[in-house]
Coordinates of C-alpha atoms in Angstrom, one line a residue:
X278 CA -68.3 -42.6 66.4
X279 CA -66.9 -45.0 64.3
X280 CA -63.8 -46.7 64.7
X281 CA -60.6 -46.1 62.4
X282 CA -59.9 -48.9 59.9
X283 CA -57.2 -51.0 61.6
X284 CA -53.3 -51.0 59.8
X285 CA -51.2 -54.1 61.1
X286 CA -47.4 -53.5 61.3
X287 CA -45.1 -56.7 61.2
X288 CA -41.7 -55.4 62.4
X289 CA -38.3 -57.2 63.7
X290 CA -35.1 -58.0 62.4
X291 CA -34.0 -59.9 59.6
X292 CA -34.5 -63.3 59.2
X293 CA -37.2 -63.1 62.4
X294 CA -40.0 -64.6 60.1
X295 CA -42.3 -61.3 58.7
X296 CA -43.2 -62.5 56.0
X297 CA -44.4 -65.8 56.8
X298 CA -46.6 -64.1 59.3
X299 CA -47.8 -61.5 56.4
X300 CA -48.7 -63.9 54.7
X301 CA -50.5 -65.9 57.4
X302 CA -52.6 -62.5 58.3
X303 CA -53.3 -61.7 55.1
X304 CA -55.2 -64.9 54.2
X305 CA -57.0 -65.1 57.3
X306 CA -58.0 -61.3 57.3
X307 CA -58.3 -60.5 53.6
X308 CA -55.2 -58.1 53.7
X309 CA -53.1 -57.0 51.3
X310 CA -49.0 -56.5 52.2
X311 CA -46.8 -53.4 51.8
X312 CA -43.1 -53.6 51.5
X313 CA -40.9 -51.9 53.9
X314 CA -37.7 -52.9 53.1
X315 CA -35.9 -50.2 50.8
X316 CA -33.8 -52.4 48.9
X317 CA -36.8 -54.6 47.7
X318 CA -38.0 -51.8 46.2
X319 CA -36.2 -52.4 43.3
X320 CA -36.5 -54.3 40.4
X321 CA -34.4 -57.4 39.3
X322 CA -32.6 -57.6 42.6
X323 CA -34.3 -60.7 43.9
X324 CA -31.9 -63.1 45.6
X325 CA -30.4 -61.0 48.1
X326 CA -33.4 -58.6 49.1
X327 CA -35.0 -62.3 50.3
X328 CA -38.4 -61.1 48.1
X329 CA -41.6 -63.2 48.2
X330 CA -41.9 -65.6 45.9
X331 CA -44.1 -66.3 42.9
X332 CA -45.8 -68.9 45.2
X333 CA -45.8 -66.4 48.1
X334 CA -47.0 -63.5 45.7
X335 CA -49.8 -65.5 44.5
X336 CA -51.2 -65.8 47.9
X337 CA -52.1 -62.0 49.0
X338 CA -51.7 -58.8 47.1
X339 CA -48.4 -57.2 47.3
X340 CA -47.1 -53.4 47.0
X341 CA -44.4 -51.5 46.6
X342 CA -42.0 -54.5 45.6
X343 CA -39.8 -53.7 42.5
X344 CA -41.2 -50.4 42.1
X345 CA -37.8 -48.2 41.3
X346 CA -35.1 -49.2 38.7
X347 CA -31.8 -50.9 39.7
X348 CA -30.7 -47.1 38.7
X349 CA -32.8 -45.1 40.6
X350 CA -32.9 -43.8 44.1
X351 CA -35.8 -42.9 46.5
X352 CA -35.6 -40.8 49.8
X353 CA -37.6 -42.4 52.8
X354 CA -40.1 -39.4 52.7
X355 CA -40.9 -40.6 48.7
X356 CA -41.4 -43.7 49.9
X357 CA -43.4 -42.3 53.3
X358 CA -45.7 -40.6 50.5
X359 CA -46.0 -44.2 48.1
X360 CA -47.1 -46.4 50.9
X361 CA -49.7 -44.0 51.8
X362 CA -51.6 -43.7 49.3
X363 CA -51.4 -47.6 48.9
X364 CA -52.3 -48.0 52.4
X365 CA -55.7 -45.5 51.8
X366 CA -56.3 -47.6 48.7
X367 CA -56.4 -50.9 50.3
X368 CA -58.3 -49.2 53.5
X369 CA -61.2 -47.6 50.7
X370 CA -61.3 -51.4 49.2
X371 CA -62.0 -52.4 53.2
X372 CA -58.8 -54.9 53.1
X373 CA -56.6 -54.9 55.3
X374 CA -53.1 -53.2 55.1
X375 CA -49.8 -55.3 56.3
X376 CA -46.8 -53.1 56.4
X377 CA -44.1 -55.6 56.5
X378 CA -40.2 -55.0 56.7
X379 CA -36.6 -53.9 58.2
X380 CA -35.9 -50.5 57.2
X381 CA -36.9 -48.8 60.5
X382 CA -36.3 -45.1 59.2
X383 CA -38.4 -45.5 56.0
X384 CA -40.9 -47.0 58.9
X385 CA -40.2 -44.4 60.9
X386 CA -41.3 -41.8 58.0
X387 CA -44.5 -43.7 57.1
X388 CA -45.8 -43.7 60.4
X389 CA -44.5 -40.8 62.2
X390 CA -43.6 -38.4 59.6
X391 CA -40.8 -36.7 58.4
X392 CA -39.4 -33.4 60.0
X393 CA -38.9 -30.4 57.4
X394 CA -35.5 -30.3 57.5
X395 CA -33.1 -27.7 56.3
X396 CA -32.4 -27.4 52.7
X397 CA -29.5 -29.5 50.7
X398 CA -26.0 -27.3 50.7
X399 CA -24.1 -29.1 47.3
X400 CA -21.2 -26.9 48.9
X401 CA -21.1 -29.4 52.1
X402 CA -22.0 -32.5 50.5
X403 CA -19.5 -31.9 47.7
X404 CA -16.8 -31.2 51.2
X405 CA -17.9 -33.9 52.8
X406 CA -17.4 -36.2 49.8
X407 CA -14.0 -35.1 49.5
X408 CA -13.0 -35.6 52.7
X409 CA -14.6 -39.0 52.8
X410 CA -12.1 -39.9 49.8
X411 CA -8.9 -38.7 51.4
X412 CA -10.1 -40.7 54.8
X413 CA -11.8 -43.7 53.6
X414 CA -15.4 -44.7 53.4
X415 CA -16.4 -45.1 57.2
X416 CA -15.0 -41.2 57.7
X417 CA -18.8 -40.1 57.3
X418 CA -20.3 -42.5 59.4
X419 CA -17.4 -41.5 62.3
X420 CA -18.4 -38.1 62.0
X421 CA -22.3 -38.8 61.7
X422 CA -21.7 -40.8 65.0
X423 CA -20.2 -37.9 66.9
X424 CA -23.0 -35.3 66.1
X425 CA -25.9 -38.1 65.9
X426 CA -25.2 -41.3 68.0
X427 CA -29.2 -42.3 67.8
X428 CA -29.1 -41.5 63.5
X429 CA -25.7 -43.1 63.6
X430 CA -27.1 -46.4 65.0
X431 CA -30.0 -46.6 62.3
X432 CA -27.9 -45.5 59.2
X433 CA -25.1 -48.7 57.7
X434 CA -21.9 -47.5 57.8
X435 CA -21.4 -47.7 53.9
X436 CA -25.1 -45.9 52.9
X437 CA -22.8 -42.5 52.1
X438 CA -25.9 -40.2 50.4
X439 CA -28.2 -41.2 54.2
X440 CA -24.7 -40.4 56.0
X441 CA -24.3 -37.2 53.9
X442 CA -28.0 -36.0 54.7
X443 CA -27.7 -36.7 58.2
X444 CA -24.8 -34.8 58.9
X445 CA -25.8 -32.0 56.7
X446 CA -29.3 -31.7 58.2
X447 CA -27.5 -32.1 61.6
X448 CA -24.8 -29.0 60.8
X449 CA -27.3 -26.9 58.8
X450 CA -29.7 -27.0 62.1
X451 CA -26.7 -27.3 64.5
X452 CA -29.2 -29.7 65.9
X453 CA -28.8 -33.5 66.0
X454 CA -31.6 -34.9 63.2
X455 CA -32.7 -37.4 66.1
X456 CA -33.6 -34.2 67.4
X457 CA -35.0 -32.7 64.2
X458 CA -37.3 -35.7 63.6
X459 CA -39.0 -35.3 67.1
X460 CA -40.3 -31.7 65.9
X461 CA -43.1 -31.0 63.3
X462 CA -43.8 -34.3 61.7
X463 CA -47.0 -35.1 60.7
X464 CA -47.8 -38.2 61.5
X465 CA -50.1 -41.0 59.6
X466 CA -53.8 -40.3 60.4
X467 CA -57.0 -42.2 59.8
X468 CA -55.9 -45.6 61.0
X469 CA -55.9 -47.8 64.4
X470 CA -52.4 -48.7 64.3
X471 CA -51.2 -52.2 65.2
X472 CA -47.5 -52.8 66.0
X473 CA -46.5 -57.1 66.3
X474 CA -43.2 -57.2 67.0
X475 CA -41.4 -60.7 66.1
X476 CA -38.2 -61.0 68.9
X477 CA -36.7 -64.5 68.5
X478 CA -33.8 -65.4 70.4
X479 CA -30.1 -64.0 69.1
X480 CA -28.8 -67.9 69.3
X481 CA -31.4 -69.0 67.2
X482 CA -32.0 -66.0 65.0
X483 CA -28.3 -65.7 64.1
X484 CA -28.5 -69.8 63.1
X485 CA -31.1 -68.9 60.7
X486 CA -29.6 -65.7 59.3
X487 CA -26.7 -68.1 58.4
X488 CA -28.3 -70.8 56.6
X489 CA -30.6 -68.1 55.0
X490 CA -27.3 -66.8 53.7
X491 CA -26.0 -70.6 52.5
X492 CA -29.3 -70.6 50.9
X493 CA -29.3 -67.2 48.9
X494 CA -25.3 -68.2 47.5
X495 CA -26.7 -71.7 46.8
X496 CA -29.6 -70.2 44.8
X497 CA -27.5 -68.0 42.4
X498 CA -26.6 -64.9 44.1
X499 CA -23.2 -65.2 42.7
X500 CA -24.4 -64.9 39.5
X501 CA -27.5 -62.7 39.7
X502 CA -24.9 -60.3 40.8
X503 CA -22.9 -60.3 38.1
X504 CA -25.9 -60.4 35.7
X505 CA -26.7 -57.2 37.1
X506 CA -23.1 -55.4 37.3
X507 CA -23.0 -56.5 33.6
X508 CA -26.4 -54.6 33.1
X509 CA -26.3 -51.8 35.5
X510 CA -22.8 -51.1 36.6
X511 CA -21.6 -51.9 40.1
X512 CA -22.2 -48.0 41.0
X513 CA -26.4 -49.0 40.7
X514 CA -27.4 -48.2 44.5
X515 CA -28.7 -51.6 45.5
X516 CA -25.2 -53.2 45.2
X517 CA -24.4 -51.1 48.5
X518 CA -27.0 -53.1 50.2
X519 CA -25.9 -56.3 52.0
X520 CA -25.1 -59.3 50.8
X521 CA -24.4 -57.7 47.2
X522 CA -21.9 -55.3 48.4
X523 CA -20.0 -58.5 49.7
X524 CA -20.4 -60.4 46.3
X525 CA -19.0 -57.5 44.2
X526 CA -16.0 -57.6 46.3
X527 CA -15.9 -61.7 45.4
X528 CA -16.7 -60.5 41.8
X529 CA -13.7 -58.0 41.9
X530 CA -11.7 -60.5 43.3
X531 CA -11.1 -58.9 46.4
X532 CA -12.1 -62.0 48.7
X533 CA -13.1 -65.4 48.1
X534 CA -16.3 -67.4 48.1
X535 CA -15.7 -68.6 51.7
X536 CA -15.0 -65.0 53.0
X537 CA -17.6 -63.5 50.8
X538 CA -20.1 -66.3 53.0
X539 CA -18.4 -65.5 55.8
X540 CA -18.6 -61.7 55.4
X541 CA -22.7 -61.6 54.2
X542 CA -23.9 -64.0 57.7
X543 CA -21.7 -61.1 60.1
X544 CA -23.2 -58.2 58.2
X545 CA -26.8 -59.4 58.6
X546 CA -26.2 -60.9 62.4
X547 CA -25.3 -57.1 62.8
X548 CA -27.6 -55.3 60.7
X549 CA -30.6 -57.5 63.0
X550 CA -28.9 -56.4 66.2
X551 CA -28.7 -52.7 64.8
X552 CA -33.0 -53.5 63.7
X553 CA -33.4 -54.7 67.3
X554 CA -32.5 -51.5 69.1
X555 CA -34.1 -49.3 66.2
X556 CA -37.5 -51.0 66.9
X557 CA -37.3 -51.1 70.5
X558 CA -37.7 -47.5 71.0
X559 CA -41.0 -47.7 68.3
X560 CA -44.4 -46.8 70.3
X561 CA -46.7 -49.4 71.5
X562 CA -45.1 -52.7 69.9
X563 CA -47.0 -56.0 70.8
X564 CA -43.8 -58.4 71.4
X565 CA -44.1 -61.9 70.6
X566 CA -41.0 -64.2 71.4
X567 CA -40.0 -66.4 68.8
X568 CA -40.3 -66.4 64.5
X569 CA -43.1 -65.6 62.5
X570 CA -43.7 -68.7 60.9
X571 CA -44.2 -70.3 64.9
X572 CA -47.3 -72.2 64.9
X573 CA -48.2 -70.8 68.3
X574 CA -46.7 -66.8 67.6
X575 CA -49.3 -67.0 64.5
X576 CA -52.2 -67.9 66.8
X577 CA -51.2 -64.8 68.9
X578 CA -50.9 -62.4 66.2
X579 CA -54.4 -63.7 64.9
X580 CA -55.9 -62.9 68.3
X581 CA -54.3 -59.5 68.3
X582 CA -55.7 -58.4 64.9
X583 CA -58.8 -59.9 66.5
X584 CA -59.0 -57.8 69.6
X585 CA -58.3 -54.7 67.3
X586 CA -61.1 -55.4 64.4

């Protein structure tokens, strides 16, 4: 019988090196990469989404970067539904397919499907949105972490409409959606499924996230921001992501440039800590210690891929 077509998986936490070692696999392999990281998605918001660039583009087909406008908004399962029929593309072409990002629930959906939750109630959401005004903007997340600690841990505190589903599809079901998503997903077929997991040390990882961070305000996020409030209005959904949500508060004068610094390096040394525990309880991860552009990690993942091909 023959074998499935293999799918590599690049996963860790922010600033850990992914797509150096994308990159890496796709020249020696002939792949081809596919974004997972939700807020690269969309178009113009470069800077603080860390995109490849034109150099690394050239190098290896890419997908599913700047796909959706600034404002748009897609759900993990219209993403879960994008990257597959990318990933069957590049399989039928006999490349193969690097899925390469953060976002551990829109990973999650690709992979393991999504569960058919209940229905939206505009009633609740509209309820819950009120509350959340009278009580501040982490009130959803509080609640969300009472009914759904494990959701809670894999949804920011300030990403209200993924609050608002959770805790509706939580309610509706009077079942936890940690629970909900274990129960008729249906899960990517046709592929052998390779997991590398990058896990650099926290001492070294957090160093990097923080110069990556100097790097991204030294190379114009300030301003790429405020090209982009001009344009799109500082409702447009990726200027909740981080980094941007701390430069519209610099914008708005609410902090200033040292804080707004300050305030992006401790939201992305949390966010990989947050990754970390997300992608620890993922199936059947191949962990390599250290970054993705390692000399020796890369020889590793090569002889993975190998042993799978």
């Amino acid at each position: 019988m023959p074998r499935d077509p293999l799918l590599v998986v690049i996963l860790g936490p922010t600033g850990s090196g992914k797509t150096s070692l994308s990159l890496q696999l796709a020249e020696r392999f002939q792949g081809e990469i596919v974004n997972c990281d939700s807020v690269a998605m969309y178009r113009e918001f470069r800077i603080g989404t860390a995109k490849p660039t034109p150099e690394e583009l050239a190098c290896a087909p890419h997908h599913l970067f700047d796909v959706i406008e600034p404002s748009g908004y897609t759900t993990a399962g219209e993403y879960a539904r994008m990257a597959r029929e990318v990933i069957q593309d590049i399989g039928k072409r006999e490349s193969l397919p690097i899925v390469t990002g953060g976002t551990g629930l829109y990973l999650k959906a690709l992979l393991q499907g999504l569960f058919p939750g209940p229905g939206r109630s505009e009633e609740l959401r509209q309820r819950l949105r009120s509350r959340m005004q009278n009580r501040g903007p982490k009130y959803l997340h509080r609640v969300l972490a009472k009914l759904d600690p494990q959701a809670a841990e894999s949804i920011h505190a300030n990403d209200i409409p993924k609050s608002i589903r959770a805790i509706e599809a939580s309610l509706s079901a009077r079942l936890p959606m940690s629970e909900q998503w274990k129960r008729g997903r249906n899960p990517l077929h046709g592929f052998t499924i390779l997991r590398i997991g990058l896990d650099p040390g926290r001492a070294q990882l957090y160093d990097r996230i923080n110069r990556r961070v100097l790097k991204m305000f030294e190379a114009g996020l300030v301003d790429e921001a405020r090209l982009l409030m001009e344009k799109y209005g500082e409702g447009a959904r990726p200027f909740g992501a981080i980094g941007y949500k701390q430069v519209v508060e610099l914008l708005n004068g609410q902090i200033n440039s040292e804080a707004a610094v300050f305030a992006v390096q401790q939201a992305h040394r949390n966010y990989a800590k947050r990754q970390m525990t997300w992608f620890r309880r993922e199936p059947n991860v191949k962990w390599l210690a250290g970054f993705g552009d390692q000399a020796d990690l890369i020889e590793k993942s090569i002889g993975l891929v190998e042993e799978q091909r």
